[in-house]
Amino acid sequence: MGIYAELGEFLRSRRARLRPEDAGLPTYGGQRRVPGLRREELAQLAGVSAGYYTRLEQGQSPNASDAVLDAVARVLRLDDAECAHLYSLARPRRSVTRRRVAAKPEQVRPGVRLMIESFGDVPALVMGRFLDVLAWNPMAHALLAGHLDLDAPNRIADRPNIARMLFLDPHMRELYSEWTCKARSTVADLRLIAGRHPGAPELSELIGELALGSPEFAKLWAAHAVGDCGTAARTYCHPVVGTMALMAEFMVLPDDEGQRVAVFNAEPGSPSEAALRMLADLTATAAPFVGLWDTKGDRP
């Protein structure tokens, strides 16, 4: 799907979620033919002509001004992440940038790798621009994917991908107590990424694989939800040390386009902190996590 088709679908999905009365428009009863605001109603509220807004939604106004985009965002009640997504779709990057991004496999700078290794008993990893795991310390590996090879992120062809694991790996479905919530936030994050990197072949391949392999992903992707990963509190049902409530902090690396560091912590003095310490002890003794993660066997 082209970037301007994505723009049209995004705008239509946001129009559909607003009722006329939510926008202060009079209603006259009767059944509306389409849900949400009509194009002409949105155009009226945004202060542009219906024809101009129609061209914008059809991708025929690539030079829309900040004032127009801001007005549309205001009427549609877009949050910060959705506003950023609107601008990305309305003003896609040049194809030369897309080719450059696609041609060079991502790498982790040595300083960043040393940083996450220095976290010790605190799980930490580096995600690439398309949610590939570029590096993780032993604790992050033990927390999220003990059934995989610790060295997998170092091999480009074998790199784990957070979205792929979440939707296609049954271990990940069992790991998250609220898997549906995690799935929604991951797809929303992936939508935002897609707007920043239109046409990137690696991302298109990933989205196609997930849409074919997971009906749940396909349904969430079609909803056009957009959101940026920030602080997230999640409950993990770990197969070795049991339930843990952890806070995940995501930090953007300013010198590495699209790369982020994720760090996982437990509340001091909590049972979750004790479970995390137990996991650290097992990791330090090189416990056989692969066998313990086996979903077909008995859990301890």
mmCIF file of C-alpha atoms in Angstrom:
data_model
loop_
_atom_site.group_PDB
_atom_site.id
_atom_site.type_symbol
_atom_site.label_atom_id
_atom_site.label_comp_id
_atom_site.label_asym_id
_atom_site.label_seq_id
_atom_site.Cartn_x
_atom_site.Cartn_y
_atom_site.Cartn_z
ATOM 1 C CA MET A 1 0.000 0.000 0.000
ATOM 2 C CA GLY A 2 1.346 3.428 -0.937
ATOM 3 C CA ILE A 3 2.036 6.085 1.664
ATOM 4 C CA TYR A 4 -0.806 8.299 0.438
ATOM 5 C CA ALA A 5 -3.237 5.400 0.597
ATOM 6 C CA GLU A 6 -2.086 4.946 4.201
ATOM 7 C CA LEU A 7 -2.804 8.637 4.810
ATOM 8 C CA GLY A 8 -6.347 8.270 3.454
ATOM 9 C CA GLU A 9 -7.065 5.177 5.553
ATOM 10 C CA PHE A 10 -5.680 6.845 8.669
ATOM 11 C CA LEU A 11 -7.818 9.967 8.216
ATOM 12 C CA ARG A 12 -10.933 7.937 7.443
ATOM 13 C CA SER A 13 -10.402 5.782 10.533
ATOM 14 C CA ARG A 14 -10.146 8.905 12.676
ATOM 15 C CA ARG A 15 -13.224 10.502 11.116
ATOM 16 C CA ALA A 16 -15.175 7.314 11.789
ATOM 17 C CA ARG A 17 -14.569 7.413 15.527
ATOM 18 C CA LEU A 18 -16.034 10.945 15.986
ATOM 19 C CA ARG A 19 -19.747 11.600 16.217
ATOM 20 C CA PRO A 20 -21.122 14.926 14.912
ATOM 21 C CA GLU A 21 -22.289 15.883 18.389
ATOM 22 C CA ASP A 22 -18.761 15.298 19.722
ATOM 23 C CA ALA A 23 -17.564 17.987 17.332
ATOM 24 C CA GLY A 24 -20.386 20.396 18.209
ATOM 25 C CA LEU A 25 -22.391 19.819 15.035
ATOM 26 C CA PRO A 26 -26.205 19.621 15.104
ATOM 27 C CA THR A 27 -27.841 16.269 14.523
ATOM 28 C CA TYR A 28 -31.198 15.837 12.879
ATOM 29 C CA GLY A 29 -31.973 12.212 13.648
ATOM 30 C CA GLY A 30 -32.136 9.400 11.151
ATOM 31 C CA GLN A 31 -29.521 6.860 10.139
ATOM 32 C CA ARG A 32 -26.260 8.236 8.773
ATOM 33 C CA ARG A 33 -24.882 6.421 5.754
ATOM 34 C CA VAL A 34 -21.324 6.345 7.133
ATOM 35 C CA PRO A 35 -20.124 6.382 10.761
ATOM 36 C CA GLY A 36 -18.468 9.448 12.190
ATOM 37 C CA LEU A 37 -17.864 12.796 10.569
ATOM 38 C CA ARG A 38 -18.392 13.312 6.869
ATOM 39 C CA ARG A 39 -15.614 14.832 4.809
ATOM 40 C CA GLU A 40 -17.505 18.078 4.325
ATOM 41 C CA GLU A 41 -18.191 18.326 8.065
ATOM 42 C CA LEU A 42 -14.540 17.901 8.917
ATOM 43 C CA ALA A 43 -13.571 20.425 6.239
ATOM 44 C CA GLN A 44 -16.022 22.950 7.674
ATOM 45 C CA LEU A 45 -14.656 22.542 11.204
ATOM 46 C CA ALA A 46 -11.043 22.732 9.983
ATOM 47 C CA GLY A 47 -11.713 25.883 7.941
ATOM 48 C CA VAL A 48 -10.833 24.445 4.530
ATOM 49 C CA SER A 49 -12.941 23.663 1.491
ATOM 50 C CA ALA A 50 -14.496 20.241 1.131
ATOM 51 C CA GLY A 51 -12.654 19.795 -2.166
ATOM 52 C CA TYR A 52 -9.296 20.589 -0.579
ATOM 53 C CA TYR A 53 -9.848 18.155 2.289
ATOM 54 C CA THR A 54 -10.946 15.460 -0.149
ATOM 55 C CA ARG A 55 -7.717 15.919 -2.115
ATOM 56 C CA LEU A 56 -5.742 15.714 1.131
ATOM 57 C CA GLU A 57 -7.430 12.449 2.088
ATOM 58 C CA GLN A 58 -6.787 11.098 -1.407
ATOM 59 C CA GLY A 59 -3.107 11.994 -1.222
ATOM 60 C CA GLN A 60 -3.322 14.757 -3.818
ATOM 61 C CA SER A 61 -2.097 17.584 -1.567
ATOM 62 C CA PRO A 62 1.535 16.719 -0.721
ATOM 63 C CA ASN A 63 2.297 20.330 0.181
ATOM 64 C CA ALA A 64 -0.348 20.810 2.845
ATOM 65 C CA SER A 65 0.657 23.591 5.222
ATOM 66 C CA ASP A 66 1.276 23.236 8.945
ATOM 67 C CA ALA A 67 -1.855 25.302 9.550
ATOM 68 C CA VAL A 68 -4.035 22.875 7.584
ATOM 69 C CA LEU A 69 -2.553 19.755 9.188
ATOM 70 C CA ASP A 70 -2.832 21.307 12.642
ATOM 71 C CA ALA A 71 -6.469 22.213 12.006
ATOM 72 C CA VAL A 72 -7.297 18.688 10.826
ATOM 73 C CA ALA A 73 -5.507 17.226 13.845
ATOM 74 C CA ARG A 74 -7.462 19.534 16.165
ATOM 75 C CA VAL A 75 -10.831 18.555 14.708
ATOM 76 C CA LEU A 76 -9.953 14.855 14.798
ATOM 77 C CA ARG A 77 -8.682 15.209 18.377
ATOM 78 C CA LEU A 78 -5.374 13.531 17.592
ATOM 79 C CA ASP A 79 -2.938 12.981 20.416
ATOM 80 C CA ASP A 80 0.782 13.763 20.103
ATOM 81 C CA ALA A 81 1.686 10.391 18.595
ATOM 82 C CA GLU A 82 -1.190 10.576 16.098
ATOM 83 C CA CYS A 83 -0.203 14.127 15.114
ATOM 84 C CA ALA A 84 3.348 12.981 14.446
ATOM 85 C CA HIS A 85 1.975 10.099 12.374
ATOM 86 C CA LEU A 86 -0.228 12.489 10.361
ATOM 87 C CA TYR A 87 2.775 14.658 9.495
ATOM 88 C CA SER A 88 4.851 11.600 8.563
ATOM 89 C CA LEU A 89 2.158 10.348 6.182
ATOM 90 C CA ALA A 90 1.414 13.755 4.685
ATOM 91 C CA ARG A 91 5.108 14.469 4.085
ATOM 92 C CA PRO A 92 6.863 11.160 3.339
ATOM 93 C CA ARG A 93 10.603 10.959 3.127
ATOM 94 C CA ARG A 94 12.310 10.872 -0.219
ATOM 95 C CA SER A 95 12.927 7.474 -1.801
ATOM 96 C CA VAL A 96 16.707 7.971 -1.611
ATOM 97 C CA THR A 97 16.422 8.017 2.193
ATOM 98 C CA ARG A 98 14.345 4.843 2.155
ATOM 99 C CA ARG A 99 16.903 3.075 -0.033
ATOM 100 C CA ARG A 100 19.735 4.127 2.271
ATOM 101 C CA VAL A 101 17.904 2.854 5.369
ATOM 102 C CA ALA A 102 17.035 -0.464 3.731
ATOM 103 C CA ALA A 103 20.514 -1.133 2.324
ATOM 104 C CA LYS A 104 22.507 -1.099 5.553
ATOM 105 C CA PRO A 105 21.838 -3.651 8.316
ATOM 106 C CA GLU A 106 21.554 -2.067 11.729
ATOM 107 C CA GLN A 107 24.383 -2.346 14.185
ATOM 108 C CA VAL A 108 24.757 -1.445 17.850
ATOM 109 C CA ARG A 109 27.502 0.986 18.699
ATOM 110 C CA PRO A 110 30.145 -0.556 21.024
ATOM 111 C CA GLY A 111 29.411 2.065 23.678
ATOM 112 C CA VAL A 112 25.713 1.189 23.704
ATOM 113 C CA ARG A 113 26.499 -2.519 23.949
ATOM 114 C CA LEU A 114 28.793 -1.870 26.903
ATOM 115 C CA MET A 115 26.076 0.233 28.522
ATOM 116 C CA ILE A 116 23.430 -2.501 28.524
ATOM 117 C CA GLU A 117 25.975 -5.084 29.664
ATOM 118 C CA SER A 118 26.850 -2.817 32.604
ATOM 119 C CA PHE A 119 23.268 -3.011 33.892
ATOM 120 C CA GLY A 120 24.154 -6.367 35.435
ATOM 121 C CA ASP A 121 21.113 -7.854 37.180
ATOM 122 C CA VAL A 122 18.729 -5.398 35.485
ATOM 123 C CA PRO A 123 17.270 -6.651 32.164
ATOM 124 C CA ALA A 124 18.145 -4.334 29.284
ATOM 125 C CA LEU A 125 18.094 -4.586 25.497
ATOM 126 C CA VAL A 126 18.462 -2.510 22.341
ATOM 127 C CA MET A 127 15.667 -2.489 19.744
ATOM 128 C CA GLY A 128 16.283 -1.469 16.146
ATOM 129 C CA ARG A 129 14.083 0.865 14.139
ATOM 130 C CA PHE A 130 11.800 -2.029 13.122
ATOM 131 C CA LEU A 131 11.736 -3.749 16.560
ATOM 132 C CA ASP A 132 14.581 -6.176 15.893
ATOM 133 C CA VAL A 133 16.533 -7.077 19.035
ATOM 134 C CA LEU A 134 20.001 -5.804 18.198
ATOM 135 C CA ALA A 135 21.515 -6.686 21.584
ATOM 136 C CA TRP A 136 20.396 -7.838 25.016
ATOM 137 C CA ASN A 137 22.142 -8.581 28.255
ATOM 138 C CA PRO A 138 21.779 -12.059 29.811
ATOM 139 C CA MET A 139 19.002 -10.863 32.112
ATOM 140 C CA ALA A 140 16.846 -9.500 29.285
ATOM 141 C CA HIS A 141 17.374 -12.761 27.418
ATOM 142 C CA ALA A 142 16.377 -14.784 30.496
ATOM 143 C CA LEU A 143 13.330 -12.581 31.113
ATOM 144 C CA LEU A 144 11.897 -12.449 27.583
ATOM 145 C CA ALA A 145 13.239 -15.324 25.524
ATOM 146 C CA GLY A 146 15.182 -17.933 27.459
ATOM 147 C CA HIS A 147 14.122 -20.523 24.881
ATOM 148 C CA LEU A 148 16.167 -18.729 22.198
ATOM 149 C CA ASP A 149 19.926 -18.638 21.671
ATOM 150 C CA LEU A 150 21.584 -15.916 23.744
ATOM 151 C CA ASP A 151 23.737 -14.973 20.751
ATOM 152 C CA ALA A 152 20.835 -14.714 18.276
ATOM 153 C CA PRO A 153 20.869 -10.871 18.114
ATOM 154 C CA ASN A 154 24.502 -10.994 16.932
ATOM 155 C CA ARG A 155 23.486 -12.909 13.783
ATOM 156 C CA ILE A 156 21.583 -10.663 11.392
ATOM 157 C CA ALA A 157 19.642 -13.534 9.831
ATOM 158 C CA ASP A 158 18.550 -14.874 13.242
ATOM 159 C CA ARG A 159 17.773 -11.663 15.070
ATOM 160 C CA PRO A 160 14.647 -11.910 17.219
ATOM 161 C CA ASN A 161 11.965 -9.339 16.472
ATOM 162 C CA ILE A 162 9.672 -8.145 19.259
ATOM 163 C CA ALA A 163 6.549 -8.006 17.072
ATOM 164 C CA ARG A 164 7.248 -11.336 15.373
ATOM 165 C CA MET A 165 7.801 -13.081 18.697
ATOM 166 C CA LEU A 166 4.724 -11.501 20.239
ATOM 167 C CA PHE A 167 2.334 -12.687 17.523
ATOM 168 C CA LEU A 168 3.976 -15.854 16.226
ATOM 169 C CA ASP A 169 5.816 -17.343 19.228
ATOM 170 C CA PRO A 170 3.539 -19.131 21.739
ATOM 171 C CA HIS A 171 6.109 -18.572 24.498
ATOM 172 C CA MET A 172 5.527 -14.812 24.300
ATOM 173 C CA ARG A 173 1.765 -15.202 24.439
ATOM 174 C CA GLU A 174 2.153 -17.065 27.733
ATOM 175 C CA LEU A 175 4.727 -14.627 29.077
ATOM 176 C CA TYR A 176 2.452 -11.579 29.152
ATOM 177 C CA SER A 177 -0.410 -11.693 31.636
ATOM 178 C CA GLU A 178 -2.274 -9.083 29.574
ATOM 179 C CA TRP A 179 -1.164 -10.215 26.132
ATOM 180 C CA THR A 180 -3.949 -8.374 24.302
ATOM 181 C CA CYS A 181 -2.916 -5.045 25.812
ATOM 182 C CA LYS A 182 0.717 -5.660 24.876
ATOM 183 C CA ALA A 183 -0.356 -6.654 21.346
ATOM 184 C CA ARG A 184 -2.354 -3.447 20.874
ATOM 185 C CA SER A 185 0.496 -1.222 22.038
ATOM 186 C CA THR A 186 3.026 -3.044 19.847
ATOM 187 C CA VAL A 187 0.895 -2.664 16.715
ATOM 188 C CA ALA A 188 0.279 1.009 17.519
ATOM 189 C CA ASP A 189 4.031 1.509 17.858
ATOM 190 C CA LEU A 190 4.637 -0.334 14.588
ATOM 191 C CA ARG A 191 2.099 1.945 12.839
ATOM 192 C CA LEU A 192 4.013 4.986 14.045
ATOM 193 C CA ILE A 193 7.271 3.457 12.815
ATOM 194 C CA ALA A 194 5.725 2.701 9.414
ATOM 195 C CA GLY A 195 4.815 6.358 9.025
ATOM 196 C CA ARG A 196 8.396 7.384 9.730
ATOM 197 C CA HIS A 197 9.870 4.871 7.280
ATOM 198 C CA PRO A 198 7.421 4.631 4.361
ATOM 199 C CA GLY A 199 8.187 1.939 1.832
ATOM 200 C CA ALA A 200 11.021 0.323 3.815
ATOM 201 C CA PRO A 201 11.205 -3.232 2.405
ATOM 202 C CA GLU A 202 12.202 -4.856 5.708
ATOM 203 C CA LEU A 203 9.180 -3.346 7.418
ATOM 204 C CA SER A 204 6.810 -4.238 4.576
ATOM 205 C CA GLU A 205 8.047 -7.835 4.717
ATOM 206 C CA LEU A 206 7.550 -7.985 8.486
ATOM 207 C CA ILE A 207 4.016 -6.561 8.312
ATOM 208 C CA GLY A 208 3.079 -8.965 5.517
ATOM 209 C CA GLU A 209 4.430 -11.942 7.456
ATOM 210 C CA LEU A 210 2.508 -10.953 10.585
ATOM 211 C CA ALA A 211 -0.728 -10.234 8.713
ATOM 212 C CA LEU A 212 -0.606 -13.673 7.074
ATOM 213 C CA GLY A 213 0.469 -15.522 10.210
ATOM 214 C CA SER A 214 -1.768 -13.850 12.780
ATOM 215 C CA PRO A 215 -5.430 -12.885 12.276
ATOM 216 C CA GLU A 216 -5.154 -10.892 15.516
ATOM 217 C CA PHE A 217 -2.355 -8.793 14.073
ATOM 218 C CA ALA A 218 -4.276 -8.254 10.825
ATOM 219 C CA LYS A 219 -7.318 -7.004 12.743
ATOM 220 C CA LEU A 220 -5.281 -4.652 14.932
ATOM 221 C CA TRP A 221 -3.305 -3.355 11.942
ATOM 222 C CA ALA A 222 -6.515 -2.531 10.069
ATOM 223 C CA ALA A 223 -7.689 -0.363 12.986
ATOM 224 C CA HIS A 224 -4.873 2.186 12.340
ATOM 225 C CA ALA A 225 -4.235 2.783 16.044
ATOM 226 C CA VAL A 226 -1.082 4.850 16.609
ATOM 227 C CA GLY A 227 0.965 5.178 19.776
ATOM 228 C CA ASP A 228 4.529 5.577 20.961
ATOM 229 C CA CYS A 229 6.107 3.152 23.416
ATOM 230 C CA GLY A 230 6.950 4.926 26.644
ATOM 231 C CA THR A 231 6.850 3.816 30.230
ATOM 232 C CA ALA A 232 4.846 0.627 30.553
ATOM 233 C CA ALA A 233 3.920 -1.444 33.626
ATOM 234 C CA ARG A 234 3.317 -5.074 32.720
ATOM 235 C CA THR A 235 2.852 -8.366 34.521
ATOM 236 C CA TYR A 236 5.053 -11.207 33.302
ATOM 237 C CA CYS A 237 4.175 -14.857 33.916
ATOM 238 C CA HIS A 238 7.717 -16.172 33.756
ATOM 239 C CA PRO A 239 8.026 -19.956 33.318
ATOM 240 C CA VAL A 240 10.931 -20.206 35.762
ATOM 241 C CA VAL A 241 10.474 -17.651 38.577
ATOM 242 C CA GLY A 242 6.730 -17.013 38.353
ATOM 243 C CA THR A 243 4.749 -13.772 38.194
ATOM 244 C CA MET A 244 6.538 -10.420 38.169
ATOM 245 C CA ALA A 245 5.197 -6.881 37.861
ATOM 246 C CA LEU A 246 7.884 -4.881 36.058
ATOM 247 C CA MET A 247 8.177 -1.331 34.793
ATOM 248 C CA ALA A 248 9.678 -0.960 31.326
ATOM 249 C CA GLU A 249 11.389 2.315 30.404
ATOM 250 C CA PHE A 250 12.133 3.036 26.743
ATOM 251 C CA MET A 251 14.884 5.508 25.853
ATOM 252 C CA VAL A 252 15.559 6.775 22.344
ATOM 253 C CA LEU A 253 19.206 6.813 21.289
ATOM 254 C CA PRO A 254 19.616 10.251 19.683
ATOM 255 C CA ASP A 255 22.679 9.280 17.601
ATOM 256 C CA ASP A 256 21.184 6.040 16.263
ATOM 257 C CA GLU A 257 18.137 6.635 14.066
ATOM 258 C CA GLY A 258 15.156 4.770 15.462
ATOM 259 C CA GLN A 259 17.062 2.655 17.986
ATOM 260 C CA ARG A 260 15.789 2.436 21.570
ATOM 261 C CA VAL A 261 17.002 0.967 24.837
ATOM 262 C CA ALA A 262 14.475 -0.871 27.021
ATOM 263 C CA VAL A 263 15.190 -1.380 30.726
ATOM 264 C CA PHE A 264 13.031 -3.463 33.097
ATOM 265 C CA ASN A 265 12.806 -2.826 36.848
ATOM 266 C CA ALA A 266 10.746 -4.037 39.805
ATOM 267 C CA GLU A 267 9.444 -2.025 42.768
ATOM 268 C CA PRO A 268 12.085 -2.121 45.543
ATOM 269 C CA GLY A 269 11.190 -4.537 48.314
ATOM 270 C CA SER A 270 8.395 -6.171 46.315
ATOM 271 C CA PRO A 271 7.903 -9.881 45.585
ATOM 272 C CA SER A 272 8.657 -9.004 41.960
ATOM 273 C CA GLU A 273 12.085 -7.714 42.965
ATOM 274 C CA ALA A 274 12.719 -10.975 44.802
ATOM 275 C CA ALA A 275 11.697 -12.947 41.711
ATOM 276 C CA LEU A 276 13.987 -10.816 39.556
ATOM 277 C CA ARG A 277 16.880 -11.508 41.949
ATOM 278 C CA MET A 278 16.117 -15.230 41.708
ATOM 279 C CA LEU A 279 16.233 -14.957 37.933
ATOM 280 C CA ALA A 280 19.592 -13.175 38.216
ATOM 281 C CA ASP A 281 20.967 -15.963 40.409
ATOM 282 C CA LEU A 282 19.835 -18.604 37.921
ATOM 283 C CA THR A 283 21.294 -16.629 35.030
ATOM 284 C CA ALA A 284 24.632 -16.297 36.828
ATOM 285 C CA THR A 285 24.829 -20.075 37.248
ATOM 286 C CA ALA A 286 24.004 -20.671 33.562
ATOM 287 C CA ALA A 287 20.779 -22.520 34.356
ATOM 288 C CA PRO A 288 19.317 -24.537 31.453
ATOM 289 C CA PHE A 289 16.572 -22.071 30.512
ATOM 290 C CA VAL A 290 15.723 -23.765 27.218
ATOM 291 C CA GLY A 291 14.412 -26.850 28.966
ATOM 292 C CA LEU A 292 12.559 -24.857 31.594
ATOM 293 C CA TRP A 293 10.859 -22.722 28.919
ATOM 294 C CA ASP A 294 9.479 -25.788 27.170
ATOM 295 C CA THR A 295 5.708 -25.197 27.036
ATOM 296 C CA LYS A 296 5.088 -28.940 26.528
ATOM 297 C CA GLY A 297 6.710 -29.877 29.821
ATOM 298 C CA ASP A 298 5.671 -29.302 33.406
ATOM 299 C CA ARG A 299 6.295 -25.817 34.771
ATOM 300 C CA PRO A 300 8.111 -25.487 38.122
#
